[in-house]
PDB file of C-alpha atoms in Angstrom:
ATOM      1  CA  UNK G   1     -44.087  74.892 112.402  1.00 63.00           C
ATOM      2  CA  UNK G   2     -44.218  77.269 115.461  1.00 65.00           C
ATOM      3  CA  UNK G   3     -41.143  75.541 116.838  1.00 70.00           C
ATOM      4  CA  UNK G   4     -39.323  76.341 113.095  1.00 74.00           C
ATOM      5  CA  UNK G   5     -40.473  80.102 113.826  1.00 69.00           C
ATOM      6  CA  UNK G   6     -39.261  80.844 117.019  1.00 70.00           C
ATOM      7  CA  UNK G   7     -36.104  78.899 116.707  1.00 75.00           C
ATOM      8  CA  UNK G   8     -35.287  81.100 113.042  1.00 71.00           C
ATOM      9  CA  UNK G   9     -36.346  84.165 114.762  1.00 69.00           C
ATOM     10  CA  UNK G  10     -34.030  83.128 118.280  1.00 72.00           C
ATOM     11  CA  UNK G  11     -30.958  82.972 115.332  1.00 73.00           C
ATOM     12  CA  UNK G  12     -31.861  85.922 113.365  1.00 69.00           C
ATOM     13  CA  UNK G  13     -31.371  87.588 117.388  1.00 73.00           C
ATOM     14  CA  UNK G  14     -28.122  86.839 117.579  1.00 76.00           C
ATOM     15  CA  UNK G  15     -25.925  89.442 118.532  1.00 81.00           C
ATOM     16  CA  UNK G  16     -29.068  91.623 119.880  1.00 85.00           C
ATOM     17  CA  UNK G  17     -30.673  89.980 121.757  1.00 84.00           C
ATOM     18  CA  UNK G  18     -29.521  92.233 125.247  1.00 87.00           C
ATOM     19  CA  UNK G  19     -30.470  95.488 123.153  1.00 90.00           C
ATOM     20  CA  UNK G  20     -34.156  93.501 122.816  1.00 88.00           C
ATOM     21  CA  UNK G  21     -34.506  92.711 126.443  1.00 89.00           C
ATOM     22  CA  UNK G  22     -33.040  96.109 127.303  1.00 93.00           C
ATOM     23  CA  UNK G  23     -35.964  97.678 125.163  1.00 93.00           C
ATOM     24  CA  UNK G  24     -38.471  95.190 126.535  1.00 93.00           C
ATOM     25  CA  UNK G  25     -37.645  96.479 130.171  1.00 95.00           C
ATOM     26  CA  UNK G  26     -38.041 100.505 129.091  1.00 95.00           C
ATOM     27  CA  UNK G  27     -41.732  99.073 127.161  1.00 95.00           C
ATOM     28  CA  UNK G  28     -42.355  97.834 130.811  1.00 96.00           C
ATOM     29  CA  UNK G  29     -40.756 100.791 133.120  1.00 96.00           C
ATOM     30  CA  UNK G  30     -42.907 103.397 130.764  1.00 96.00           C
ATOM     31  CA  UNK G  31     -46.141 101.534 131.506  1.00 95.00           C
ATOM     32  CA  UNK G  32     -45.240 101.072 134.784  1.00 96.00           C
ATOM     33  CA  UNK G  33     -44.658 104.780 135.059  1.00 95.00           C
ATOM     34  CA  UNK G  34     -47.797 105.555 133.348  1.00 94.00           C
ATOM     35  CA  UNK G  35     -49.939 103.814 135.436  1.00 93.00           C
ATOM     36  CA  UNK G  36     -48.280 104.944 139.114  1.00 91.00           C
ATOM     37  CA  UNK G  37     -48.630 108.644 137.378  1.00 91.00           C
ATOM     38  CA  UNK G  38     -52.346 108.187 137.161  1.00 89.00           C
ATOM     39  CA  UNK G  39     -52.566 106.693 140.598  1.00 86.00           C
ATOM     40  CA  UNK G  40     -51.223 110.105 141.917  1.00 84.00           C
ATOM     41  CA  UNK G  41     -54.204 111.511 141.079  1.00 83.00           C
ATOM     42  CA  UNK G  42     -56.370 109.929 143.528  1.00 80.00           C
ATOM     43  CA  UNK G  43     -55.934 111.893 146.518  1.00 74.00           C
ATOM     44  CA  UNK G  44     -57.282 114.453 144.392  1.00 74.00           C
ATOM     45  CA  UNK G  45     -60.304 112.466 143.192  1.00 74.00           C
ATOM     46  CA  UNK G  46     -60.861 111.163 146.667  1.00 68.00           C
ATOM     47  CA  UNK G  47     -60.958 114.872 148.209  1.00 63.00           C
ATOM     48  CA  UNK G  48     -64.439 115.152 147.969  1.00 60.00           C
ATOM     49  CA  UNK G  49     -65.818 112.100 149.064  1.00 55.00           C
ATOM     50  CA  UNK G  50     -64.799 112.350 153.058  1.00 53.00           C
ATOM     51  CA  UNK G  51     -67.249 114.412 153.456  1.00 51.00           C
ATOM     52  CA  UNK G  52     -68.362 116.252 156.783  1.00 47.00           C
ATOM     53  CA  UNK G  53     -66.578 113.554 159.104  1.00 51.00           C
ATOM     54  CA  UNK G  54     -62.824 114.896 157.845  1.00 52.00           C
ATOM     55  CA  UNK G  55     -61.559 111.580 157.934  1.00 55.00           C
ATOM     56  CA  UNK G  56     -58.260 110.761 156.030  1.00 52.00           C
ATOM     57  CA  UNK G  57     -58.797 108.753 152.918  1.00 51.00           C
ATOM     58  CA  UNK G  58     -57.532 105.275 152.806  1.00 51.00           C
ATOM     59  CA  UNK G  59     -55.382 106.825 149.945  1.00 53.00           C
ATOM     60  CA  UNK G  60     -52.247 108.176 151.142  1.00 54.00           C
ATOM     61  CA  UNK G  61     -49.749 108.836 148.915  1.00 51.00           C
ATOM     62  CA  UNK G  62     -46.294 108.524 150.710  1.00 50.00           C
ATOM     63  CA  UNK G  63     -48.089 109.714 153.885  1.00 54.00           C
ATOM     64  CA  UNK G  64     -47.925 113.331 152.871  1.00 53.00           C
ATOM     65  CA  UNK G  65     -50.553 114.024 150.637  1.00 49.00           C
ATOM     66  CA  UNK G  66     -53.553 114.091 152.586  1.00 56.00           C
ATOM     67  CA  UNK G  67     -54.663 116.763 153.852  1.00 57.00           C
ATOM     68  CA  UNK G  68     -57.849 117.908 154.739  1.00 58.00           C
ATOM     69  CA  UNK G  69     -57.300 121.094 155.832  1.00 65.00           C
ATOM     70  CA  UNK G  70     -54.443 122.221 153.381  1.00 71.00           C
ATOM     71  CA  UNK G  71     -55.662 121.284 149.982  1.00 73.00           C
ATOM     72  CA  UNK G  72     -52.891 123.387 147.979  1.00 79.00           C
ATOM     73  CA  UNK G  73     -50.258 121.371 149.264  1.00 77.00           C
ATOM     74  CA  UNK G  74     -52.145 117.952 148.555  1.00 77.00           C
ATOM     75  CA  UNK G  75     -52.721 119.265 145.306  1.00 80.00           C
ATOM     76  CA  UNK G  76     -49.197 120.146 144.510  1.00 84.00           C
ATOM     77  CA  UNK G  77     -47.405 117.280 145.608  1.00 82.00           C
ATOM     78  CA  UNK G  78     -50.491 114.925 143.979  1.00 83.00           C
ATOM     79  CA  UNK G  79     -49.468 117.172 140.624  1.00 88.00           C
ATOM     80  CA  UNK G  80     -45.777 117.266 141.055  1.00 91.00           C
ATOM     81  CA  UNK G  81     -45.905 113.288 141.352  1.00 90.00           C
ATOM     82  CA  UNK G  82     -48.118 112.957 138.519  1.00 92.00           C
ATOM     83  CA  UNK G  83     -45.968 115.260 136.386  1.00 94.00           C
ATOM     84  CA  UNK G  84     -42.562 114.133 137.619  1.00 94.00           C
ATOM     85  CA  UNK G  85     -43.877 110.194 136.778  1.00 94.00           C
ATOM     86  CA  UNK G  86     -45.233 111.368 133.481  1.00 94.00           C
ATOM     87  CA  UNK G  87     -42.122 112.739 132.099  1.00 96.00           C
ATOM     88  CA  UNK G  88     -40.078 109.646 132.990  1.00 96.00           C
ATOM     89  CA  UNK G  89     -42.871 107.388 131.188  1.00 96.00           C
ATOM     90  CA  UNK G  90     -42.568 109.481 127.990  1.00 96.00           C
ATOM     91  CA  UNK G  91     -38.668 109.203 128.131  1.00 96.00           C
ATOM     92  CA  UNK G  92     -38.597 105.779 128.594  1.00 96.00           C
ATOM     93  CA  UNK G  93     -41.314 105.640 125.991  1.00 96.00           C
ATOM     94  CA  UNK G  94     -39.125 107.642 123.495  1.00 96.00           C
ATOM     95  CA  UNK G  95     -35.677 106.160 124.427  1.00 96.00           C
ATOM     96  CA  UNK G  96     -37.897 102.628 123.145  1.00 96.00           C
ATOM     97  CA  UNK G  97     -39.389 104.009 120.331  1.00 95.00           C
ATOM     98  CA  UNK G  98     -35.514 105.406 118.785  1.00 96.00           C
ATOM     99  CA  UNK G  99     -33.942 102.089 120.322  1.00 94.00           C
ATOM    100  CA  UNK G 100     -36.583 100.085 118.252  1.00 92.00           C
ATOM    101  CA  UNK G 101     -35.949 101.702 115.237  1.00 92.00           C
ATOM    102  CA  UNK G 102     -31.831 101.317 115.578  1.00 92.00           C
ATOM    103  CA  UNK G 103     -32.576  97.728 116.295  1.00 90.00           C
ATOM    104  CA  UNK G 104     -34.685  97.264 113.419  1.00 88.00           C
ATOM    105  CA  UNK G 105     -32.354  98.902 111.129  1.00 87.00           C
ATOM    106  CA  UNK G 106     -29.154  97.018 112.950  1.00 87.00           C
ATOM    107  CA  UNK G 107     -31.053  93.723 112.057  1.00 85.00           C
ATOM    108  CA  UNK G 108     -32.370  94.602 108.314  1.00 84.00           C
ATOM    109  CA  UNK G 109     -27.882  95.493 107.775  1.00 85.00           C
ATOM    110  CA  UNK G 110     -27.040  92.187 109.373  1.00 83.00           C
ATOM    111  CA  UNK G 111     -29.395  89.974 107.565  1.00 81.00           C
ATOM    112  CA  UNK G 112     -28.121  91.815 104.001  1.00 81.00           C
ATOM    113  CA  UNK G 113     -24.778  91.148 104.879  1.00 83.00           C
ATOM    114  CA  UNK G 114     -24.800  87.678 105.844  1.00 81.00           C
ATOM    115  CA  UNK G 115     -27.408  87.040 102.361  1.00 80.00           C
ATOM    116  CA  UNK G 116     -24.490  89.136 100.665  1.00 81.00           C
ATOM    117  CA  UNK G 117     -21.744  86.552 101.960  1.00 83.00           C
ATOM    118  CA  UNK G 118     -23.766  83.651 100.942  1.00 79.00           C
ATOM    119  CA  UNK G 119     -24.106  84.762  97.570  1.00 79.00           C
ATOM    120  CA  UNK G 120     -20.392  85.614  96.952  1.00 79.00           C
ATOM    121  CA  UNK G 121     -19.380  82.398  98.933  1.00 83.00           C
ATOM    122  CA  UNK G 122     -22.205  80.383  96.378  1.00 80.00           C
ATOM    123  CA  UNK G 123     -20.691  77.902  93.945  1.00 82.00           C
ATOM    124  CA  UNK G 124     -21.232  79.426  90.211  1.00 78.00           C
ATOM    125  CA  UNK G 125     -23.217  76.684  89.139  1.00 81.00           C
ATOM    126  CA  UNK G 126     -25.774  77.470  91.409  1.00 77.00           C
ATOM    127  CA  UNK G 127     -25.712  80.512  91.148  1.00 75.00           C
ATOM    128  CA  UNK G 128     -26.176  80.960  87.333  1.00 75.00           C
ATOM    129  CA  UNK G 129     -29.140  79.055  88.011  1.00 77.00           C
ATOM    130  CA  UNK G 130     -30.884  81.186  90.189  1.00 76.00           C
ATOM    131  CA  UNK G 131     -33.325  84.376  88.983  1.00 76.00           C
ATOM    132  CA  UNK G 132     -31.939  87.586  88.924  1.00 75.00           C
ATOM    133  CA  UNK G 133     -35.567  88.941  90.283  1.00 76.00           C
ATOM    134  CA  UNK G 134     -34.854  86.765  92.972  1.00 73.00           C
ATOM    135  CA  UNK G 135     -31.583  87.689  94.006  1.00 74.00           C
ATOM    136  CA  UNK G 136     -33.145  91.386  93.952  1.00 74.00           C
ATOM    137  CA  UNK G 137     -35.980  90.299  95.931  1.00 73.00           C
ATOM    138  CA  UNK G 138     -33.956  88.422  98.062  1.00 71.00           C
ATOM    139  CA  UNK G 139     -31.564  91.540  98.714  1.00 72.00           C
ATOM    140  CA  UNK G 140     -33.989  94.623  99.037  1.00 71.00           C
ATOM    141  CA  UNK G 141     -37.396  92.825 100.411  1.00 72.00           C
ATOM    142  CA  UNK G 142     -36.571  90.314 102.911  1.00 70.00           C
ATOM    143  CA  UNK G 143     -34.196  92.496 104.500  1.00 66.00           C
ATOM    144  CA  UNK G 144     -36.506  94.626 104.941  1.00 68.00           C
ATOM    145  CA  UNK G 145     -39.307  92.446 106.044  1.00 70.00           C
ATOM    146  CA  UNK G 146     -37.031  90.757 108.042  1.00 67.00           C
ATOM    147  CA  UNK G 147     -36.050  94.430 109.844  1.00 63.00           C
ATOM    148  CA  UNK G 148     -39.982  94.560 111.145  1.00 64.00           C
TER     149      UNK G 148
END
């Protein structure tokens, strides 16, 4: 049964699936981004916890940032990184989120068109036979559930 699932889904792919791994890899770079964003924030968090001894914290982010004695400028770059990495996560967030929706939309047009073909290409027999709900069904709701 799971087999039957993946292996319909794996055909229904056909002809996108590069534009689904593409948007797979900008789901991963925007997380990615994210979460190296938030981690250059730490020399800022970590400012206060050397203490009297002045010692660098094991923190350094790209060897610049610490600075005991010249907090503005490990502030800035900290914030610059943080701001710089946060912008490129919501890009590649966005650029997924439009991508997803083409894709969806790409697939819903496909499917219609091949369930289109079948039912001009159907012997008349067979088709006489069949519902009119469900050729309507067939044509506006599984193309559509088949598009999420």
């Amino acid at each position: 049964m799971v087999k039957n699932i993946f292996s319909t889904s794996w055909q229904m792919l056909e002809g996108f699936r590069l534009k689904a791994g593409i948007l797979i890899g900008l789901s991963t770079l925007s997380g990615l981004l994210e979460g190296i964003a938030l981690v250059c924030l730490m020399p800022i968090f970590n400012a206060g916890l050397t203490g009297a001894s002045r010692t660098p914290s094991s923190f350094e982010l790209f060897h610049l940032a610490w600075d005991p004695v010249n907090k503005t400028r490990m502030l800035a770059i900290s914030l610059g990184c943080f701001f710089l990495l946060g912008i490129l996560s919501s890009v590649a967030k966005v650029s997924f989120e439009i991508g997803t929706l083409q894709l969806r939309t790409q697939i819903e047009l496909s499917y219609r068109e091949r369930l289109t073909a079948a039912l001009l290409s159907m012997r008349w027999p067979k088709y006489v036979a069949l519902k009119m709900g469900e050729i309507s069904k067939a044509m506006t709701q599984e193309g559509f559930t088949i598009g999420l």
